[in-house]
Short mmCIF file of C-alpha atoms (C1' of nucleotides) in Angstrom, two decimals:
data_model
loop_
_atom_site.label_atom_id
_atom_site.label_comp_id
_atom_site.label_asym_id
_atom_site.label_seq_id
_atom_site.Cartn_x
_atom_site.Cartn_y
_atom_site.Cartn_z
CA MET A 3 -6.73 11.86 -4.44
CA ASN A 4 -4.62 12.16 -1.33
CA LEU A 5 -6.04 12.24 2.15
CA THR A 6 -5.25 14.89 4.69
CA LYS A 7 -3.84 14.00 8.06
CA ARG A 8 -7.19 14.14 9.81
CA GLN A 9 -8.88 12.15 7.05
CA GLN A 10 -6.28 9.40 7.41
CA GLU A 11 -6.76 9.34 11.16
CA ILE A 12 -10.49 8.99 10.78
CA TYR A 13 -10.27 6.34 8.09
CA HIS A 14 -7.82 4.37 10.19
CA PHE A 15 -10.18 4.63 13.14
CA LEU A 16 -13.04 3.35 11.02
CA GLU A 17 -10.95 0.50 9.62
CA THR A 18 -10.02 -0.70 13.07
CA HIS A 19 -13.08 0.15 15.16
CA LEU A 20 -16.12 0.12 12.89
CA ASN A 21 -16.89 -3.50 13.62
CA GLN A 22 -16.71 -2.82 17.36
CA PHE A 23 -19.90 -0.78 17.24
CA GLU A 24 -23.16 -2.67 17.53
CA TYR A 25 -24.39 -0.71 14.53
CA PRO A 26 -22.58 1.93 12.48
CA PRO A 27 -22.13 5.08 14.57
CA SER A 28 -23.91 8.37 13.93
CA LEU A 29 -21.81 11.42 13.20
CA ASP A 30 -22.32 12.62 16.76
CA GLU A 31 -21.09 9.34 18.15
CA LEU A 32 -18.08 9.47 15.84
CA CYS A 33 -17.35 12.99 17.07
CA HIS A 34 -17.43 11.80 20.64
CA ALA A 35 -15.18 8.84 19.88
CA LEU A 36 -12.62 11.05 18.13
CA GLY A 37 -12.79 14.13 20.34
CA VAL A 38 -14.50 16.50 17.94
CA ARG A 39 -17.35 18.73 19.06
CA SER A 40 -18.86 19.69 15.72
CA ARG A 41 -21.03 17.33 13.73
CA GLY A 42 -20.63 19.54 10.69
CA SER A 43 -16.85 19.21 10.77
CA MET A 44 -17.06 15.43 11.04
CA HIS A 45 -19.47 15.36 8.13
CA LYS A 46 -16.96 17.18 5.97
CA HIS A 47 -14.31 14.57 6.70
CA ILE A 48 -16.61 11.67 6.04
CA GLN A 49 -17.70 13.22 2.77
CA ALA A 50 -14.06 13.56 1.74
CA LEU A 51 -13.53 9.85 2.41
CA VAL A 52 -16.58 9.03 0.31
CA ASP A 53 -15.25 11.20 -2.51
CA ALA A 54 -11.92 9.39 -2.23
CA GLY A 55 -13.74 6.11 -2.80
CA LEU A 56 -12.95 4.69 0.63
CA LEU A 57 -16.46 4.78 2.12
CA GLU A 58 -19.87 4.00 0.68
CA PRO A 59 -22.00 7.10 0.07
CA MET A 60 -24.35 7.61 3.03
CA SER A 61 -26.94 9.39 0.86
CA GLY A 62 -28.89 10.81 3.75
CA LYS A 63 -29.37 7.54 5.56
CA GLN A 64 -28.83 7.63 9.30
CA ARG A 65 -25.83 5.65 10.52
CA GLY A 66 -24.92 5.07 6.90
CA ILE A 67 -21.16 4.87 7.31
CA ARG A 68 -19.73 1.72 5.63
CA LEU A 69 -16.25 0.81 4.52
CA LYS A 70 -15.94 0.21 0.82
CA ASN A 71 -14.39 -3.13 -0.05
CA ILE A 72 -11.41 -2.26 -2.18
CA PHE A 73 -10.98 -5.74 -3.59
CA SER A 74 -14.62 -6.31 -4.44
CA SER A 75 -13.80 -5.25 -7.99
CA SER A 76 -12.95 -8.91 -8.60
CA GLU A 77 -16.57 -9.34 -9.62
CA ASP A 78 -15.95 -10.02 -13.27
CA ALA A 79 -12.56 -11.65 -12.74
CA HIS A 80 -12.09 -15.28 -13.61
CA CYS A 81 -13.09 -17.35 -10.64
CA LEU A 82 -13.06 -21.09 -10.04
CA PRO A 83 -14.78 -23.09 -7.31
CA PHE A 84 -12.63 -23.64 -4.23
CA LEU A 85 -13.46 -27.08 -2.88
CA GLY A 86 -11.47 -27.11 0.35
CA ASP A 87 -8.57 -29.21 1.51
CA ILE A 88 -7.17 -32.03 -0.54
CA ALA A 89 -7.27 -34.44 2.36
CA ALA A 90 -10.98 -33.87 2.72
CA GLY A 91 -11.78 -35.37 -0.62
CA ILE A 92 -14.01 -33.88 -3.26
CA PRO A 93 -17.77 -34.18 -3.02
CA PHE A 94 -18.48 -33.02 -6.51
CA GLU A 95 -22.08 -32.39 -5.72
CA ALA A 96 -20.99 -29.46 -3.57
CA ILE A 97 -19.43 -27.54 -6.41
CA GLU A 98 -22.53 -25.43 -6.74
CA ASN A 99 -22.13 -23.86 -3.31
CA ALA A 100 -18.36 -23.74 -3.44
CA GLU A 101 -16.70 -20.49 -2.54
CA PRO A 102 -15.23 -18.86 -5.66
CA ILE A 103 -11.54 -18.07 -5.81
CA GLU A 104 -9.89 -15.79 -8.32
CA VAL A 105 -7.49 -17.60 -10.67
CA PRO A 106 -5.52 -15.98 -13.50
CA SER A 107 -6.32 -17.46 -16.87
CA HIS A 108 -2.78 -18.68 -17.51
CA LEU A 109 -2.92 -20.97 -14.46
CA ARG A 110 -5.91 -22.92 -15.78
CA THR A 111 -6.96 -24.66 -18.95
CA ASN A 112 -10.06 -24.06 -21.01
CA LYS A 113 -11.55 -27.26 -19.66
CA PRO A 114 -13.39 -27.35 -16.31
CA CYS A 115 -11.08 -26.66 -13.38
CA TYR A 116 -11.33 -26.32 -9.64
CA VAL A 117 -9.10 -25.29 -6.77
CA LEU A 118 -7.92 -27.23 -3.71
CA ARG A 119 -5.76 -26.31 -0.76
CA VAL A 120 -2.75 -28.54 -0.10
CA LYS A 121 -2.37 -30.28 3.26
CA GLY A 122 0.86 -31.96 4.26
CA ASP A 123 4.34 -32.20 2.82
CA SER A 124 4.13 -35.13 0.46
CA MET A 125 4.94 -32.97 -2.58
CA ILE A 126 7.49 -30.70 -0.96
CA ASP A 127 10.34 -31.66 -3.30
CA ALA A 128 8.18 -30.48 -6.19
CA GLY A 129 7.82 -27.08 -4.57
CA ILE A 130 4.26 -27.68 -3.38
CA ILE A 131 3.91 -27.00 0.32
CA ASP A 132 1.27 -27.04 3.01
CA GLY A 133 -1.27 -24.29 2.45
CA ASP A 134 -0.69 -23.82 -1.28
CA TRP A 135 -3.63 -23.56 -3.62
CA VAL A 136 -3.52 -25.93 -6.57
CA ILE A 137 -5.56 -25.56 -9.74
CA ILE A 138 -6.81 -28.90 -10.99
CA GLU A 139 -8.23 -29.68 -14.41
CA HIS A 140 -11.19 -31.96 -13.89
CA CYS A 141 -10.51 -35.12 -15.87
CA HIS A 142 -10.27 -38.86 -15.32
CA GLN A 143 -7.07 -39.93 -16.96
CA ALA A 144 -3.46 -38.95 -16.78
CA GLN A 145 -0.05 -39.58 -18.25
CA LYS A 146 3.19 -40.51 -16.63
CA ASN A 147 4.73 -37.66 -14.58
CA ASP A 148 1.48 -35.75 -14.37
CA ILE A 149 0.66 -34.66 -10.85
CA VAL A 150 -2.82 -35.94 -10.14
CA VAL A 151 -5.58 -35.81 -7.58
CA ALA A 152 -6.19 -39.48 -6.87
CA LEU A 153 -9.08 -41.04 -4.98
CA ILE A 154 -8.10 -44.37 -3.45
CA ASP A 155 -10.73 -46.97 -2.50
CA GLN A 156 -13.41 -44.24 -2.70
CA GLN A 157 -12.00 -42.80 0.49
CA GLU A 158 -8.64 -41.18 0.66
CA VAL A 159 -7.63 -38.31 -1.62
CA SER A 160 -4.09 -37.19 -2.32
CA LEU A 161 -1.86 -35.28 -4.69
CA LYS A 162 0.92 -37.39 -6.24
CA TYR A 163 2.97 -38.05 -9.35
CA PHE A 164 1.15 -40.53 -11.56
CA GLU A 165 2.57 -43.63 -13.21
CA GLN A 166 0.80 -46.65 -14.71
CA LYS A 167 2.47 -50.02 -15.40
CA HIS A 168 0.11 -52.63 -16.81
CA GLU A 169 -2.60 -53.13 -14.18
CA LYS A 170 -0.73 -51.30 -11.42
CA ILE A 171 -0.82 -47.61 -10.64
CA PHE A 172 2.08 -46.02 -8.81
CA LEU A 173 1.58 -42.80 -6.88
CA HIS A 174 4.93 -41.16 -6.18
CA PRO A 175 5.26 -38.53 -3.45
CA ALA A 176 7.83 -35.81 -4.00
CA ASN A 177 9.36 -36.26 -0.59
CA ALA A 178 12.54 -38.22 0.00
CA SER A 179 11.22 -39.57 3.30
CA MET A 180 8.10 -41.14 1.76
CA MET A 181 7.74 -44.27 -0.30
CA PRO A 182 5.79 -44.63 -3.55
CA LEU A 183 2.37 -46.23 -3.25
CA CYS A 184 1.25 -49.07 -5.52
CA TYR A 185 -2.36 -50.08 -6.16
CA ASP A 186 -4.36 -52.23 -8.52
CA SER A 187 -5.65 -49.84 -11.12
CA GLN A 188 -9.31 -50.40 -10.28
CA ARG A 189 -8.74 -49.08 -6.74
CA VAL A 190 -7.53 -45.69 -8.00
CA GLN A 191 -9.74 -43.06 -9.52
CA ILE A 192 -8.22 -39.96 -11.12
CA GLN A 193 -10.13 -36.84 -10.21
CA GLY A 194 -7.99 -34.32 -12.00
CA VAL A 195 -4.56 -33.19 -13.14
CA LEU A 196 -2.52 -30.37 -11.69
CA VAL A 197 -2.28 -27.40 -14.05
CA GLY A 198 -1.41 -24.49 -11.75
CA GLN A 199 -0.37 -23.48 -8.26
CA MET A 200 -0.57 -20.33 -6.14
CA ARG A 201 0.77 -19.26 -2.77
CA GLN A 202 0.10 -16.24 -0.60
CA TYR A 203 2.72 -14.75 1.69
CA ARG A 204 2.06 -12.02 4.32
CA MET B 16 19.51 15.81 -13.88
CA ASN B 17 21.89 14.73 -11.14
CA LEU B 18 21.07 14.95 -7.47
CA THR B 19 23.29 16.73 -5.03
CA LYS B 20 24.60 14.88 -2.01
CA ARG B 21 21.99 16.35 0.29
CA GLN B 22 19.20 15.57 -2.15
CA GLN B 23 20.33 11.94 -2.30
CA GLU B 24 20.36 11.76 1.48
CA ILE B 25 16.86 13.12 1.71
CA TYR B 26 15.51 10.88 -1.03
CA HIS B 27 17.05 7.83 0.59
CA PHE B 28 15.53 8.85 3.91
CA LEU B 29 12.11 9.19 2.28
CA GLU B 30 12.41 5.84 0.49
CA THR B 31 13.19 4.00 3.68
CA HIS B 32 11.21 5.94 6.28
CA LEU B 33 8.23 7.52 4.57
CA ASN B 34 5.92 4.63 5.36
CA GLN B 35 7.00 4.66 8.99
CA PHE B 36 5.11 7.88 9.51
CA GLU B 37 1.43 7.52 10.29
CA TYR B 38 0.79 10.09 7.60
CA PRO B 39 3.22 11.92 5.34
CA PRO B 40 5.31 14.39 7.33
CA SER B 41 5.09 18.16 7.01
CA LEU B 42 8.21 20.03 5.99
CA ASP B 43 8.75 21.04 9.60
CA GLU B 44 8.60 17.44 10.74
CA LEU B 45 11.00 16.43 7.98
CA CYS B 46 13.37 19.16 9.13
CA HIS B 47 13.26 17.81 12.64
CA ALA B 48 13.84 14.24 11.48
CA LEU B 49 16.85 15.26 9.40
CA GLY B 50 18.34 17.90 11.67
CA VAL B 51 17.55 20.96 9.60
CA ARG B 52 16.17 24.12 11.19
CA SER B 53 14.79 25.92 8.16
CA ARG B 54 11.56 24.93 6.50
CA GLY B 55 12.49 27.01 3.47
CA SER B 56 15.69 25.05 2.92
CA MET B 57 13.90 21.75 3.13
CA HIS B 58 11.34 23.01 0.66
CA LYS B 59 14.07 23.74 -1.85
CA HIS B 60 15.40 20.18 -1.60
CA ILE B 61 11.98 18.64 -1.92
CA GLN B 62 11.27 20.80 -4.93
CA ALA B 63 14.49 19.60 -6.53
CA LEU B 64 13.41 15.98 -6.02
CA VAL B 65 10.04 16.78 -7.59
CA ASP B 66 11.78 18.37 -10.56
CA ALA B 67 13.95 15.27 -10.87
CA GLY B 68 10.78 13.19 -11.18
CA LEU B 69 11.31 11.26 -7.95
CA LEU B 70 8.49 12.75 -5.89
CA GLU B 71 4.93 13.70 -6.72
CA PRO B 72 4.36 17.45 -6.93
CA MET B 73 2.93 18.70 -3.64
CA SER B 74 1.08 21.56 -5.34
CA GLY B 75 0.40 23.40 -2.15
CA LYS B 76 -1.20 20.50 -0.34
CA GLN B 77 -0.24 20.03 3.28
CA ARG B 78 1.75 16.87 3.95
CA GLY B 79 1.83 16.31 0.21
CA ILE B 80 5.14 14.48 0.03
CA ARG B 81 4.73 11.19 -1.85
CA LEU B 82 7.16 8.92 -3.62
CA LYS B 83 6.35 8.77 -7.28
CA ASN B 84 4.64 5.52 -8.18
CA ILE B 85 6.55 4.10 -11.09
CA PHE B 86 3.92 1.46 -11.74
CA SER B 87 0.90 3.67 -12.16
CA SER B 88 0.96 3.52 -15.95
CA SER B 89 -1.04 0.63 -17.41
CA GLU B 90 -2.77 -0.52 -14.25
CA ASP B 91 -5.35 -2.89 -15.65
CA ALA B 92 -7.40 -3.93 -12.64
CA HIS B 93 -5.99 -7.44 -12.40
CA CYS B 94 -2.67 -7.08 -14.14
CA LEU B 95 0.77 -6.20 -12.86
CA PRO B 96 3.92 -5.38 -14.82
CA PHE B 97 6.07 -8.43 -15.52
CA LEU B 98 9.69 -7.27 -15.35
CA GLY B 99 11.49 -10.41 -16.45
CA ASP B 100 13.95 -12.68 -14.71
CA ILE B 101 15.18 -11.98 -11.23
CA ALA B 102 18.81 -12.50 -12.17
CA ALA B 103 18.52 -9.78 -14.77
CA GLY B 104 17.79 -7.17 -12.17
CA ILE B 105 15.18 -4.51 -12.48
CA PRO B 106 15.91 -1.86 -15.05
CA PHE B 107 13.31 0.54 -13.75
CA GLU B 108 13.45 2.51 -16.96
CA ALA B 109 11.91 -0.45 -18.80
CA ILE B 110 8.80 -0.52 -16.70
CA GLU B 111 6.93 1.49 -19.27
CA ASN B 112 7.13 -1.31 -21.83
CA ALA B 113 6.70 -4.11 -19.32
CA GLU B 114 4.39 -6.86 -20.37
CA PRO B 115 1.30 -7.09 -18.14
CA ILE B 116 0.55 -10.34 -16.33
CA GLU B 117 -2.71 -11.32 -14.71
CA VAL B 118 -2.49 -11.66 -10.91
CA PRO B 119 -5.38 -12.53 -8.58
CA SER B 120 -6.02 -9.83 -6.00
CA HIS B 121 -5.35 -12.12 -3.04
CA LEU B 122 -1.76 -12.68 -4.21
CA ARG B 123 -0.92 -8.99 -4.09
CA THR B 124 -1.21 -6.09 -1.66
CA ASN B 125 -2.90 -2.78 -2.28
CA LYS B 126 0.50 -1.14 -2.55
CA PRO B 127 2.45 -1.09 -5.83
CA CYS B 128 3.54 -4.58 -6.89
CA TYR B 129 5.35 -6.18 -9.80
CA VAL B 130 6.09 -9.69 -11.03
CA LEU B 131 9.42 -11.43 -11.63
CA ARG B 132 10.34 -14.89 -12.88
CA VAL B 133 12.59 -16.97 -10.65
CA LYS B 134 15.88 -18.29 -11.99
CA GLY B 135 17.88 -20.91 -10.14
CA ASP B 136 17.32 -23.06 -7.10
CA SER B 137 18.46 -20.86 -4.24
CA MET B 138 14.98 -20.82 -2.66
CA ILE B 139 14.03 -24.41 -3.41
CA ASP B 140 13.55 -25.38 0.24
CA ALA B 141 10.94 -22.63 0.54
CA GLY B 142 9.00 -24.17 -2.34
CA ILE B 143 10.12 -21.57 -4.88
CA ILE B 144 11.60 -23.19 -7.96
CA ASP B 145 13.09 -22.24 -11.28
CA GLY B 146 10.46 -20.73 -13.54
CA ASP B 147 8.00 -19.67 -10.84
CA TRP B 148 6.44 -16.23 -10.97
CA VAL B 149 6.78 -14.22 -7.78
CA ILE B 150 4.70 -11.18 -6.90
CA ILE B 151 6.77 -8.50 -5.19
CA GLU B 152 5.50 -5.52 -3.25
CA HIS B 153 7.64 -2.57 -4.23
CA CYS B 154 9.16 -1.23 -1.03
CA HIS B 155 12.56 -0.45 0.38
CA GLN B 156 12.66 -2.06 3.77
CA ALA B 157 11.99 -5.46 5.23
CA GLN B 158 11.73 -7.40 8.45
CA LYS B 159 13.49 -10.53 9.53
CA ASN B 160 12.26 -13.62 7.69
CA ASP B 161 10.73 -11.63 4.87
CA ILE B 162 11.77 -12.92 1.47
CA VAL B 163 13.16 -9.93 -0.38
CA VAL B 164 14.43 -8.85 -3.76
CA ALA B 165 17.88 -7.47 -2.92
CA LEU B 166 20.17 -5.46 -5.16
CA ILE B 167 23.82 -5.89 -4.18
CA ASP B 168 26.43 -3.29 -5.16
CA GLN B 169 24.02 -1.85 -7.73
CA GLN B 170 24.61 -4.96 -9.84
CA GLU B 171 23.41 -8.35 -8.77
CA VAL B 172 19.79 -9.08 -7.91
CA SER B 173 18.53 -12.05 -5.95
CA LEU B 174 15.67 -13.45 -3.92
CA LYS B 175 16.59 -14.37 -0.36
CA TYR B 176 15.44 -14.43 3.24
CA PHE B 177 16.27 -11.10 4.89
CA GLU B 178 17.95 -10.53 8.21
CA GLN B 179 19.61 -7.40 9.60
CA LYS B 180 22.04 -7.38 12.51
CA HIS B 181 23.38 -3.94 13.36
CA GLU B 182 25.20 -2.71 10.24
CA LYS B 183 25.27 -6.11 8.56
CA ILE B 184 22.64 -7.59 6.29
CA PHE B 185 22.38 -11.36 5.93
CA LEU B 186 20.75 -12.88 2.88
CA HIS B 187 19.82 -16.51 3.53
CA PRO B 188 19.15 -18.88 0.64
CA ALA B 189 16.60 -21.62 1.24
CA ASN B 190 18.89 -24.32 -0.07
CA ALA B 191 20.90 -26.60 2.18
CA SER B 192 23.81 -26.57 -0.24
CA MET B 193 24.23 -22.79 -0.23
CA MET B 194 25.71 -20.51 2.42
CA PRO B 195 24.18 -17.29 3.74
CA LEU B 196 25.62 -14.09 2.33
CA CYS B 197 26.70 -11.19 4.56
CA TYR B 198 27.13 -7.59 3.45
CA ASP B 199 27.60 -4.16 4.94
CA SER B 200 24.13 -2.69 4.93
CA GLN B 201 24.99 0.14 2.56
CA ARG B 202 25.89 -2.36 -0.15
CA VAL B 203 22.42 -3.88 -0.13
CA GLN B 204 19.32 -2.16 -1.46
CA ILE B 205 15.90 -3.70 -0.89
CA GLN B 206 13.76 -3.55 -4.01
CA GLY B 207 10.68 -5.34 -2.72
CA VAL B 208 9.18 -8.03 -0.51
CA LEU B 209 7.65 -11.30 -1.66
CA VAL B 210 3.86 -11.36 -1.22
CA GLY B 211 2.73 -14.06 -3.66
CA GLN B 212 3.85 -16.84 -5.96
CA MET B 213 2.39 -18.66 -9.00
CA ARG B 214 3.41 -21.65 -11.08
CA GLN B 215 2.11 -23.04 -14.33
CA TYR B 216 2.17 -26.77 -15.17
CA ARG B 217 1.47 -28.24 -18.63
"C1'" DT C 17 -49.54 12.07 13.13
"C1'" DT C 18 -45.81 14.17 16.40
"C1'" DT C 19 -41.30 13.86 18.33
"C1'" DT C 20 -36.61 12.73 18.26
"C1'" DT C 21 -32.55 11.60 15.99
"C1'" DT C 22 -29.34 12.62 12.70
"C1'" DG C 23 -27.52 14.03 8.06
"C1'" DT C 24 -26.60 18.41 5.36
"C1'" DT C 25 -25.22 23.01 4.52
"C1'" DC C 26 -23.52 27.22 5.85
"C1'" DT C 27 -20.56 30.95 7.99
"C1'" DC C 28 -16.89 32.31 10.88
"C1'" DT C 29 -12.38 31.61 13.19
"C1'" DA C 30 -7.96 29.65 14.29
"C1'" DT C 31 -4.09 26.85 13.26
"C1'" DT C 32 -1.01 24.46 10.36
"C1'" DT C 33 1.92 24.42 6.72
"C1'" DG C 34 3.56 25.23 1.83
"C1'" DT C 35 5.80 29.05 -0.78
"C1'" DT C 36 8.73 32.81 -1.66
"C1'" DC C 37 12.21 35.85 -0.48
"C1'" DT C 38 16.52 37.73 1.52
"C1'" DA C 39 20.84 37.06 3.71
"C1'" DT C 40 25.00 34.40 5.07
"C1'" DA C 41 28.63 31.08 4.50
"C1'" DG C 42 31.48 27.25 2.69
"C1'" DT C 43 33.62 25.03 -1.30
"C1'" DA C 44 35.23 24.08 -5.72
"C1'" DT C 45 36.75 25.84 -10.15
"C1'" DA C 46 38.22 28.90 -13.90
"C1'" DT D 24 40.41 36.67 -7.21
"C1'" DA D 25 35.99 36.13 -9.17
"C1'" DT D 26 32.23 33.07 -10.11
"C1'" DA D 27 29.12 29.38 -9.59
"C1'" DC D 28 27.12 25.98 -6.86
"C1'" DT D 29 25.45 24.15 -2.56
"C1'" DA D 30 23.53 24.45 1.91
"C1'" DT D 31 21.40 26.82 5.74
"C1'" DA D 32 18.58 30.13 8.58
"C1'" DG D 33 14.79 32.89 9.20
"C1'" DA D 34 11.03 36.29 8.00
"C1'" DA D 35 6.74 37.23 5.73
"C1'" DC D 36 2.85 35.74 3.23
"C1'" DA D 37 -0.91 32.85 1.38
"C1'" DA D 38 -3.23 28.63 0.94
"C1'" DA D 39 -4.88 24.49 2.99
"C1'" DT D 40 -6.81 22.33 6.87
"C1'" DA D 41 -9.54 21.84 11.04
"C1'" DG D 42 -12.97 23.03 14.11
"C1'" DA D 43 -17.27 25.29 16.28
"C1'" DG D 44 -21.90 26.19 16.09
"C1'" DA D 45 -26.38 27.51 14.00
"C1'" DA D 46 -30.17 26.49 11.01
"C1'" DC D 47 -32.61 23.35 8.28
"C1'" DA D 48 -34.31 18.92 6.22
"C1'" DA D 49 -34.63 14.12 5.94
"C1'" DA D 50 -35.05 9.75 8.34
"C1'" DA D 51 -36.50 6.96 12.08
"C1'" DA D 52 -39.13 6.15 16.09
"C1'" DA D 53 -43.03 6.76 19.23
#
DNA sequence: TTTTTTGTTCTCTATTTGTTCTATAGTATA
DNA sequence: TATACTATAGAACAAATAGAGAACAAAAAA
């Protein structure tokens, strides 16, 4: 359903100013803010916005005007735990309280996965840049040329290409200005393998 | 049905300027914007565009001029139409049969969007590589530094940084080994702006 | 409880704006 | 020349939109 001019004005006002009120405004207060003298007229506009699915129904409650969250329909979508920045490391105990992030099914596997946010430019030549989300399959081993989340000396976490030669593990950045890292294998713990990546513009 | 010259002018104006109005213009306002003095004449043109399937029917509503949303068909909550490779261009007739692809809500806008698959390395320095999916908001104008889907001479389609200087449009690759392209603005048609990106490993 | 605030419904009026119609004029084509 | 198509102006009408204000009922506060 399309909004009329006045309805758009009012919705835009609510979008931008609703959070500036201490509590949601009454119809009279809205009238005053928008230069309308009739409460009944304002009520008609608000009701139209409710019918259009843009506001929650007030159902008689005083000061019951609320914006409807358009994207809240992601309730039943496939979500994974977002565990924060890669540099911060992964306290796996905190998965329970982790914020969920929506991930399309083709960017994950059917094994347990989680999401991290990339910090830094060490994988820039692989098209993974600062701020990207990466979807990681939670596992503890990898093959050559996998991109892995590696925990070094129980401290530092990073995203690198994986290679194992005998008792040495090489972690290759994808950045011409950085050198590969080499560790004894017992110092490196694999915390997962990269299976997907997402980026938001705007 | 073919459009007359005037109808094409008006449709092009609506494509590029409709979203610059706070709310859709009335016929009188359209007349003023396009230098026409008769509301009745404008109505006839708009009606022709409705009959041609390019605009939604106004059906008596005030300010009822809307571009027809080509993507409204199979709008599964979390899916967008996947229209194939970027190089292939966008045959908008084939949208009906387009395969749906799952896209998380935070990688799209609440305007009509579609998905393309990237071919080639022209945006590699922006972290967009061959085989990536890109989510494009369907619109017809852009700002400097937006990454756009541009149709050149009704033939070639590509993904580039957008810049407009007077009557010239510059399309900048993100690849040190490629040169920017420069065209007269009427040769370039914007088909959308990049709002999200996804990549699958494995 | 009583009082005040505030949402709801209603009627009436005015303004805005889409729709239809007639008339005029330019241009291309048979 | 006659005909068809396109474009424009402007008048008249009808529908959609917006607002005011009264009366009432539900909710919240005292």
